[in-house]
Amino acid sequence: MREIVKNSNGESFSIGIVMSEFNPHVGEALLKACHHELLKLGVKDDRIVLAKVPGALESPLALKKMAQSKKFDALIALGAVIRGETFHFEVVANHSAKSIMDVQLEFSMPIVNAILTTENDEQAMERTSVKGAEAAQVAIQMIHLLKSV
């Protein structure tokens, strides 16, 4: 059996990031961790493009436009949907996640969904450094995987 070896070298890749500005402190913390990890993995700073959108529901359209451009090897969605007192949380969380997955499958391009869905602000902030870094790692690993199959 031939196993596809995990590769974390991001040196030659271009990455697009779409960040939701709703819950901006969470988005900025995710971005900081993601950006730091991308640089650590060898992605050049001038090959990282950030697009900011108002909220999680706007992320899929921006991701789709970036995917259509064919300028990127992978895309990353950052943001947070934090539960409130209404059903709106479920609508935003479910539809943004489904739409991001649809774009990924339509374009056969790695799109990492790092839009956190949490019960409260504290849970979101506790997860930002790990989830931001993981998003970068997953993006690079999936680029290599898709190039290897």
Short mmCIF file of C-alpha atoms in Angstrom, two decimals:
data_model
loop_
_atom_site.label_atom_id
_atom_site.label_comp_id
_atom_site.label_asym_id
_atom_site.label_seq_id
_atom_site.Cartn_x
_atom_site.Cartn_y
_atom_site.Cartn_z
CA MET A 1 0.00 0.00 0.00
CA ARG A 2 1.25 3.45 -0.90
CA GLU A 3 0.49 6.11 1.69
CA ILE A 4 0.37 9.79 0.79
CA VAL A 5 2.86 11.43 3.10
CA LYS A 6 1.79 14.46 5.09
CA ASN A 7 3.59 17.59 3.93
CA SER A 8 3.53 20.94 5.76
CA ASN A 9 5.74 22.99 3.47
CA GLY A 10 3.76 26.03 2.32
CA GLU A 11 6.64 27.80 0.62
CA SER A 12 5.24 27.99 -2.91
CA PHE A 13 1.54 28.50 -2.12
CA SER A 14 -0.89 31.40 -2.27
CA ILE A 15 -3.56 31.52 0.41
CA GLY A 16 -6.74 33.56 0.51
CA ILE A 17 -8.38 34.35 3.82
CA VAL A 18 -11.94 35.57 4.26
CA MET A 19 -12.61 36.97 7.72
CA SER A 20 -16.02 37.83 9.10
CA GLU A 21 -16.03 41.17 10.92
CA PHE A 22 -18.95 40.20 13.14
CA ASN A 23 -17.48 39.43 16.58
CA PRO A 24 -14.32 41.26 15.47
CA HIS A 25 -12.20 40.43 18.52
CA VAL A 26 -12.63 36.71 17.78
CA GLY A 27 -11.94 37.16 14.07
CA GLU A 28 -8.81 39.20 14.71
CA ALA A 29 -7.49 36.62 17.20
CA LEU A 30 -8.12 33.80 14.70
CA LEU A 31 -6.42 35.83 11.98
CA LYS A 32 -3.36 36.50 14.13
CA ALA A 33 -2.92 32.79 14.91
CA CYS A 34 -3.59 31.71 11.33
CA HIS A 35 -1.27 34.29 9.81
CA HIS A 36 1.52 33.41 12.23
CA GLU A 37 1.17 29.70 11.44
CA LEU A 38 1.10 30.27 7.67
CA LEU A 39 4.38 32.18 7.92
CA LYS A 40 5.83 29.44 10.12
CA LEU A 41 4.87 26.87 7.45
CA GLY A 42 6.78 28.87 4.83
CA VAL A 43 4.00 30.78 3.08
CA LYS A 44 5.34 34.15 1.98
CA ASP A 45 3.52 37.14 3.45
CA ASP A 46 3.00 38.68 0.02
CA ARG A 47 1.19 35.49 -1.06
CA ILE A 48 -1.47 35.81 1.64
CA VAL A 49 -4.54 37.88 0.77
CA LEU A 50 -7.14 38.93 3.34
CA ALA A 51 -10.72 39.87 2.43
CA LYS A 52 -13.06 41.07 5.19
CA VAL A 53 -16.80 40.51 5.00
CA PRO A 54 -19.58 41.73 7.33
CA GLY A 55 -20.59 38.31 8.67
CA ALA A 56 -20.43 34.54 8.29
CA LEU A 57 -23.23 34.45 5.73
CA GLU A 58 -21.22 36.69 3.41
CA SER A 59 -18.13 34.45 3.61
CA PRO A 60 -19.21 31.85 1.03
CA LEU A 61 -19.73 34.44 -1.72
CA ALA A 62 -16.31 35.99 -1.12
CA LEU A 63 -14.74 32.53 -1.04
CA LYS A 64 -16.46 31.61 -4.29
CA LYS A 65 -15.19 34.76 -6.01
CA MET A 66 -11.67 34.05 -4.76
CA ALA A 67 -11.90 30.44 -5.95
CA GLN A 68 -13.10 31.61 -9.38
CA SER A 69 -10.04 33.85 -9.68
CA LYS A 70 -7.72 30.80 -9.67
CA LYS A 71 -5.13 32.92 -7.84
CA PHE A 72 -5.09 30.77 -4.71
CA ASP A 73 -4.05 27.25 -3.79
CA ALA A 74 -6.35 27.19 -0.75
CA LEU A 75 -8.78 29.42 1.07
CA ILE A 76 -9.52 29.86 4.76
CA ALA A 77 -12.73 31.19 6.32
CA LEU A 78 -12.35 32.82 9.74
CA GLY A 79 -14.98 34.17 12.11
CA ALA A 80 -17.37 33.33 14.89
CA VAL A 81 -21.06 32.63 15.24
CA ILE A 82 -21.92 32.94 18.91
CA ARG A 83 -25.27 31.68 20.19
CA GLY A 84 -27.79 34.34 21.08
CA GLU A 85 -31.34 34.14 22.31
CA THR A 86 -32.96 33.35 18.96
CA PHE A 87 -32.91 30.66 16.27
CA HIS A 88 -30.72 32.93 14.14
CA PHE A 89 -27.59 31.17 15.47
CA GLU A 90 -28.62 27.87 13.87
CA VAL A 91 -29.50 29.54 10.58
CA VAL A 92 -26.18 31.36 10.31
CA ALA A 93 -24.06 28.44 11.54
CA ASN A 94 -25.73 25.83 9.34
CA HIS A 95 -26.03 27.86 6.16
CA SER A 96 -22.55 29.35 6.25
CA ALA A 97 -20.99 25.91 6.86
CA LYS A 98 -23.02 24.24 4.12
CA SER A 99 -22.31 27.02 1.64
CA ILE A 100 -18.57 26.92 2.35
CA MET A 101 -18.58 23.17 1.77
CA ASP A 102 -20.50 23.67 -1.49
CA VAL A 103 -17.85 26.11 -2.78
CA GLN A 104 -15.06 23.72 -1.82
CA LEU A 105 -16.67 20.85 -3.70
CA GLU A 106 -17.63 22.98 -6.70
CA PHE A 107 -14.05 24.16 -7.22
CA SER A 108 -12.18 21.08 -5.90
CA MET A 109 -10.13 23.48 -3.83
CA PRO A 110 -9.24 23.23 -0.15
CA ILE A 111 -11.41 25.66 1.79
CA VAL A 112 -10.88 25.46 5.53
CA ASN A 113 -13.88 26.41 7.63
CA ALA A 114 -12.54 28.05 10.79
CA ILE A 115 -15.74 29.93 11.56
CA LEU A 116 -16.22 29.00 15.19
CA THR A 117 -19.70 28.16 16.46
CA THR A 118 -19.84 28.55 20.22
CA GLU A 119 -22.25 29.07 23.08
CA ASN A 120 -20.56 32.25 24.29
CA ASP A 121 -17.75 34.71 23.80
CA GLU A 122 -15.46 33.00 26.32
CA GLN A 123 -15.64 29.68 24.44
CA ALA A 124 -14.82 31.45 21.19
CA MET A 125 -11.80 33.29 22.61
CA GLU A 126 -10.49 30.10 24.25
CA ARG A 127 -10.37 28.44 20.83
CA THR A 128 -8.87 31.19 18.68
CA SER A 129 -5.16 30.41 18.93
CA VAL A 130 -5.52 26.67 18.36
CA LYS A 131 -8.21 26.88 15.66
CA GLY A 132 -6.46 29.69 13.81
CA ALA A 133 -3.21 27.73 13.66
CA GLU A 134 -5.01 24.51 12.74
CA ALA A 135 -6.73 26.27 9.84
CA ALA A 136 -3.34 27.17 8.36
CA GLN A 137 -2.02 23.63 8.86
CA VAL A 138 -5.07 22.04 7.26
CA ALA A 139 -4.89 24.36 4.25
CA ILE A 140 -1.28 23.44 3.50
CA GLN A 141 -1.79 19.74 4.13
CA MET A 142 -4.85 19.61 1.86
CA ILE A 143 -3.06 21.41 -0.98
CA HIS A 144 -0.34 18.74 -0.88
CA LEU A 145 -2.88 15.93 -0.59
CA LEU A 146 -4.88 17.08 -3.62
CA LYS A 147 -1.69 17.48 -5.65
CA SER A 148 -0.69 13.91 -4.73
CA VAL A 149 -3.86 12.05 -5.73
#
